[in-house]
PDB file of C-alpha atoms in Angstrom:
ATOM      1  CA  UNK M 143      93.810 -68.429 -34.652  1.00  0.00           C
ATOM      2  CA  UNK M 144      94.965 -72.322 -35.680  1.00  0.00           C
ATOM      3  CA  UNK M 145      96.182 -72.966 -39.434  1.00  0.00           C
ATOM      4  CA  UNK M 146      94.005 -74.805 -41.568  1.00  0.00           C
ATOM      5  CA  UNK M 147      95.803 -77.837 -42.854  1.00  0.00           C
ATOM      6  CA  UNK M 148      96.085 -76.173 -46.584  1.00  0.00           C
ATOM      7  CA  UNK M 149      97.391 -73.117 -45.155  1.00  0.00           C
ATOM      8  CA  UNK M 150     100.015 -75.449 -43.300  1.00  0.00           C
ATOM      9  CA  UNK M 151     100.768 -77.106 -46.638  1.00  0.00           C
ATOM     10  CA  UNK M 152     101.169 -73.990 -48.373  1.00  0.00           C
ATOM     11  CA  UNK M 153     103.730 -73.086 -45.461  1.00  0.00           C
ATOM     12  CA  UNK M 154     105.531 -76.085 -45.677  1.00  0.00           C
ATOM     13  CA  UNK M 155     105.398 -75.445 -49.440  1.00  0.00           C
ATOM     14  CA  UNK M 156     107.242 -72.062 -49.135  1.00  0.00           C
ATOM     15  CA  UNK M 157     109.646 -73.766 -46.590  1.00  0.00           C
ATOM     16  CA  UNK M 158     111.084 -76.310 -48.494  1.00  0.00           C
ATOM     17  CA  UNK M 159     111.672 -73.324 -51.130  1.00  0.00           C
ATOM     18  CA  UNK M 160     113.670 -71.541 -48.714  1.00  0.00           C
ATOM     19  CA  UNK M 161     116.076 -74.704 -47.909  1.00  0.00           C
ATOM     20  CA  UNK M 162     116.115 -75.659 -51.318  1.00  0.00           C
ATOM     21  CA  UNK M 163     117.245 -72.496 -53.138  1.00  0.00           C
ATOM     22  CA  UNK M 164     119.518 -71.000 -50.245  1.00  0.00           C
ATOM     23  CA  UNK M 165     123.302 -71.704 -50.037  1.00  0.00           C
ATOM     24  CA  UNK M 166     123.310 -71.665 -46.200  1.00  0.00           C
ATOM     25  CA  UNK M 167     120.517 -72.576 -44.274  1.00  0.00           C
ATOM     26  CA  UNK M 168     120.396 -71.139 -40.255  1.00  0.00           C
ATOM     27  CA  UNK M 169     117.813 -71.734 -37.625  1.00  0.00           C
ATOM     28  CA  UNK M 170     117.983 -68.854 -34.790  1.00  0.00           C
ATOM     29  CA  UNK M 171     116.341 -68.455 -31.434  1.00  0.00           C
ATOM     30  CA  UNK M 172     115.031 -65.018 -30.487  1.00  0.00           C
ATOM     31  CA  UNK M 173     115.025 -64.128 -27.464  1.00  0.00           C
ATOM     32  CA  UNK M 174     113.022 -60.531 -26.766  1.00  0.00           C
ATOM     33  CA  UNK M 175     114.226 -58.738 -29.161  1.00  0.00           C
ATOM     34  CA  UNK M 176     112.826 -55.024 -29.566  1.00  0.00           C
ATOM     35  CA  UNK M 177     110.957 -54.256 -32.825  1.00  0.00           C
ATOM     36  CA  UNK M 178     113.349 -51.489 -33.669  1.00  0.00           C
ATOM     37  CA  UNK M 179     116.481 -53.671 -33.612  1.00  0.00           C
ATOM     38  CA  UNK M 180     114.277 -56.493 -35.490  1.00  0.00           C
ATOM     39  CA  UNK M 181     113.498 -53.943 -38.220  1.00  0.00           C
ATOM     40  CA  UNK M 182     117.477 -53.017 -38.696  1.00  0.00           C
ATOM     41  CA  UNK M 183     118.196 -56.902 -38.739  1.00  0.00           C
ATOM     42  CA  UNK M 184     115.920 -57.278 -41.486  1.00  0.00           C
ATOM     43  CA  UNK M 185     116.780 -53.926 -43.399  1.00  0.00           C
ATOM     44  CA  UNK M 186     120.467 -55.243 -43.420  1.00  0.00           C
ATOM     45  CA  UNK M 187     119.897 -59.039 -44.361  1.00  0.00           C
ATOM     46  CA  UNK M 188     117.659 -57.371 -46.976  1.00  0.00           C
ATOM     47  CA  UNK M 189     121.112 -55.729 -48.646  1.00  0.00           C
ATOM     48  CA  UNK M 190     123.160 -58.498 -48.152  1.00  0.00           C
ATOM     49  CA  UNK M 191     120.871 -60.981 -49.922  1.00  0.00           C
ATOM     50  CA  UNK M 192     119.211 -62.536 -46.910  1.00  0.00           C
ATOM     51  CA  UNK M 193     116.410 -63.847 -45.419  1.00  0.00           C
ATOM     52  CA  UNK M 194     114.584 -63.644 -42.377  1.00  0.00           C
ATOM     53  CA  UNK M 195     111.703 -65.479 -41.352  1.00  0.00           C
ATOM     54  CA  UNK M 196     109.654 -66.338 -38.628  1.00  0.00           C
ATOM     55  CA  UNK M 197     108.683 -70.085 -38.981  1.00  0.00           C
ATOM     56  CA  UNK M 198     105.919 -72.461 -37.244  1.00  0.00           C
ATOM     57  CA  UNK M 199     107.776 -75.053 -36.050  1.00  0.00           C
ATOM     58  CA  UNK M 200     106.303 -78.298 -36.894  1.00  0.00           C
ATOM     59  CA  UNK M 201     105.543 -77.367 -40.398  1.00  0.00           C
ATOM     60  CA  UNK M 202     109.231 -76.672 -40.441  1.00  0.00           C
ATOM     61  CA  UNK M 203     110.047 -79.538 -39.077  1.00  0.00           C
ATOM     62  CA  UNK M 204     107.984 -81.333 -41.953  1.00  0.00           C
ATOM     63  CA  UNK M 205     109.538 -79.334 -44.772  1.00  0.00           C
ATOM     64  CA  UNK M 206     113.401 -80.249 -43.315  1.00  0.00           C
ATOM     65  CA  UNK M 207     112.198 -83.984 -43.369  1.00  0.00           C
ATOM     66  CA  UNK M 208     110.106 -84.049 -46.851  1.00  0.00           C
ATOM     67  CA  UNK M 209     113.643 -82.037 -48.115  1.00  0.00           C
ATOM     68  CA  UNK M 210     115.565 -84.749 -47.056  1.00  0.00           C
ATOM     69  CA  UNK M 211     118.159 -82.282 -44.799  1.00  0.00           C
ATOM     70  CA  UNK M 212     119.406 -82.857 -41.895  1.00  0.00           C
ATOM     71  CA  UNK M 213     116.708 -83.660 -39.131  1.00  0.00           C
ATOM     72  CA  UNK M 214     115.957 -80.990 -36.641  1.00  0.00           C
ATOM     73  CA  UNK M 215     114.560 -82.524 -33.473  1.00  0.00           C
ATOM     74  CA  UNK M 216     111.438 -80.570 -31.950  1.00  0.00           C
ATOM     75  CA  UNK M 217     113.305 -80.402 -28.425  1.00  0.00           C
ATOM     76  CA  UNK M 218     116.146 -77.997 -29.818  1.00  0.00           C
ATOM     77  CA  UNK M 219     113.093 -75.557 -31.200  1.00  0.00           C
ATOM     78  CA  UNK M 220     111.642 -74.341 -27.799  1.00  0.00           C
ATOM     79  CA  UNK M 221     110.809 -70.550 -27.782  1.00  0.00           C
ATOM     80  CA  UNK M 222     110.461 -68.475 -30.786  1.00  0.00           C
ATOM     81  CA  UNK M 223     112.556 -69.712 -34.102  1.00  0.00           C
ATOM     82  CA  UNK M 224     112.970 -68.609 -37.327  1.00  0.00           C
ATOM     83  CA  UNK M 225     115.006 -69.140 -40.257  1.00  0.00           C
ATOM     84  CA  UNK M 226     117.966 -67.493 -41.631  1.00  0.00           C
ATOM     85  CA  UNK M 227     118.833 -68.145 -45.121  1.00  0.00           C
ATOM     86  CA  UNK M 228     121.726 -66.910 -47.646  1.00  0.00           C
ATOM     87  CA  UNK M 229     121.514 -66.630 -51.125  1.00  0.00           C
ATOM     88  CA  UNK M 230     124.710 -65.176 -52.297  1.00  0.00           C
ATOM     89  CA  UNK M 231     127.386 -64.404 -49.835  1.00  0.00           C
ATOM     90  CA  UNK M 232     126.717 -67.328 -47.971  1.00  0.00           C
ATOM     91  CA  UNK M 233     128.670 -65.776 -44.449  1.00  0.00           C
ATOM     92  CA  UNK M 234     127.074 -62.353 -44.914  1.00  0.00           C
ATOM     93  CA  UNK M 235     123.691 -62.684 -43.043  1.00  0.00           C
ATOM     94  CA  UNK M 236     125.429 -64.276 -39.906  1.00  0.00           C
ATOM     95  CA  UNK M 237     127.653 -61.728 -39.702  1.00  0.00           C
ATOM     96  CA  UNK M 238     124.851 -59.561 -39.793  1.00  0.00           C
ATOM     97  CA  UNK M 239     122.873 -61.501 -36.739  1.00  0.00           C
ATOM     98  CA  UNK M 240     126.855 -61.465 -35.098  1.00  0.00           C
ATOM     99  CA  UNK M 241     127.257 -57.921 -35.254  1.00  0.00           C
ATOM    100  CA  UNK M 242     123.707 -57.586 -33.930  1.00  0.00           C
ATOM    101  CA  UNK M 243     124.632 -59.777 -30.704  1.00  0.00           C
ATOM    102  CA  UNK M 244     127.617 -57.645 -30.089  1.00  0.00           C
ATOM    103  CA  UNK M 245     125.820 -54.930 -30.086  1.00  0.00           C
ATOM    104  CA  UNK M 246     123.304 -56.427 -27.585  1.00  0.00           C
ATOM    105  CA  UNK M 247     126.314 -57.780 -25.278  1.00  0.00           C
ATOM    106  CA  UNK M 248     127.950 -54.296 -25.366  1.00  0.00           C
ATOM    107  CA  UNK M 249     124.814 -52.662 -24.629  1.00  0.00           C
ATOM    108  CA  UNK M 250     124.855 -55.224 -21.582  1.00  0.00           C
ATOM    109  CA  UNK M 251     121.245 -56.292 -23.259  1.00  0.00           C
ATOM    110  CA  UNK M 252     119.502 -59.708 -21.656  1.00  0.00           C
ATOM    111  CA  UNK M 253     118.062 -60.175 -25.581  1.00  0.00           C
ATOM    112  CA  UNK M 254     119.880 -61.052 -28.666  1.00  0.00           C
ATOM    113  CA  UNK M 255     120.003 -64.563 -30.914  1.00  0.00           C
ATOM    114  CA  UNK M 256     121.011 -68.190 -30.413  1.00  0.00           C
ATOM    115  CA  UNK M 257     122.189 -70.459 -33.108  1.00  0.00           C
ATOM    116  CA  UNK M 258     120.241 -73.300 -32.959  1.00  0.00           C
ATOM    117  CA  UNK M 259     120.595 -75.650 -36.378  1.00  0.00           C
ATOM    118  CA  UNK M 260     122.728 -74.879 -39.614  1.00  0.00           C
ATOM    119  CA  UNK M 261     122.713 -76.518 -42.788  1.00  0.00           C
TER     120      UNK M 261
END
């Protein structure tokens, strides 16, 4: 179902919260990752202070330029995207999504997460 344009607002809205009030600022490609693994990502970015959020990518695009960060072109946001974003420890959640590739790469695993735009 398409966004109305207040619910996009709203979005954008909540964006520009999550680049404004984070430390460092990650968007990731994900590439098929299973539900179960995607569940322990979030459970540990959850105890080290992180975030984790599946964004639309326009309206993110929007929020990045109404922030005044960085601009993100549209081409580099093909497939699925979200956000990463660290509040304290501002390392801790990568290492998180890190130790999550490894896992993937040792587990010879054709899914895992791509680094795509950092702030």
């Amino acid at each position: 179902m398409a966004l109305t344009k207040q619910r996009k607002l709203e979005l954008a809205k909540e964006y520009q919260n999550y680049l404004k009030d984070a430390k460092n600022v990650v968007v990731i490609r994900q590439k098929w990752i299973p539900v179960d693994a995607m569940t322990e990502v979030r459970k540990n970015l959850f105890d080290q202070d992180g975030l984790y959020k599946v964004v639309k990518k326009r309206v993110l695009l929007k929020s990045v330029e109404s922030a005044k960060i960085d601009k993100v072109e549209l081409e580099t946001l093909e497939g699925s995207v979200a956000v990463l974003c660290a509040y304290e420890d501002e390392y801790a959640p990568l290492k998180v999504i890190q130790n999550q590739n490894k896992a993937f790469k040792k587990g010879k695993k054709e899914y895992g997460f791509e680094y795509v735009w950092w702030r």
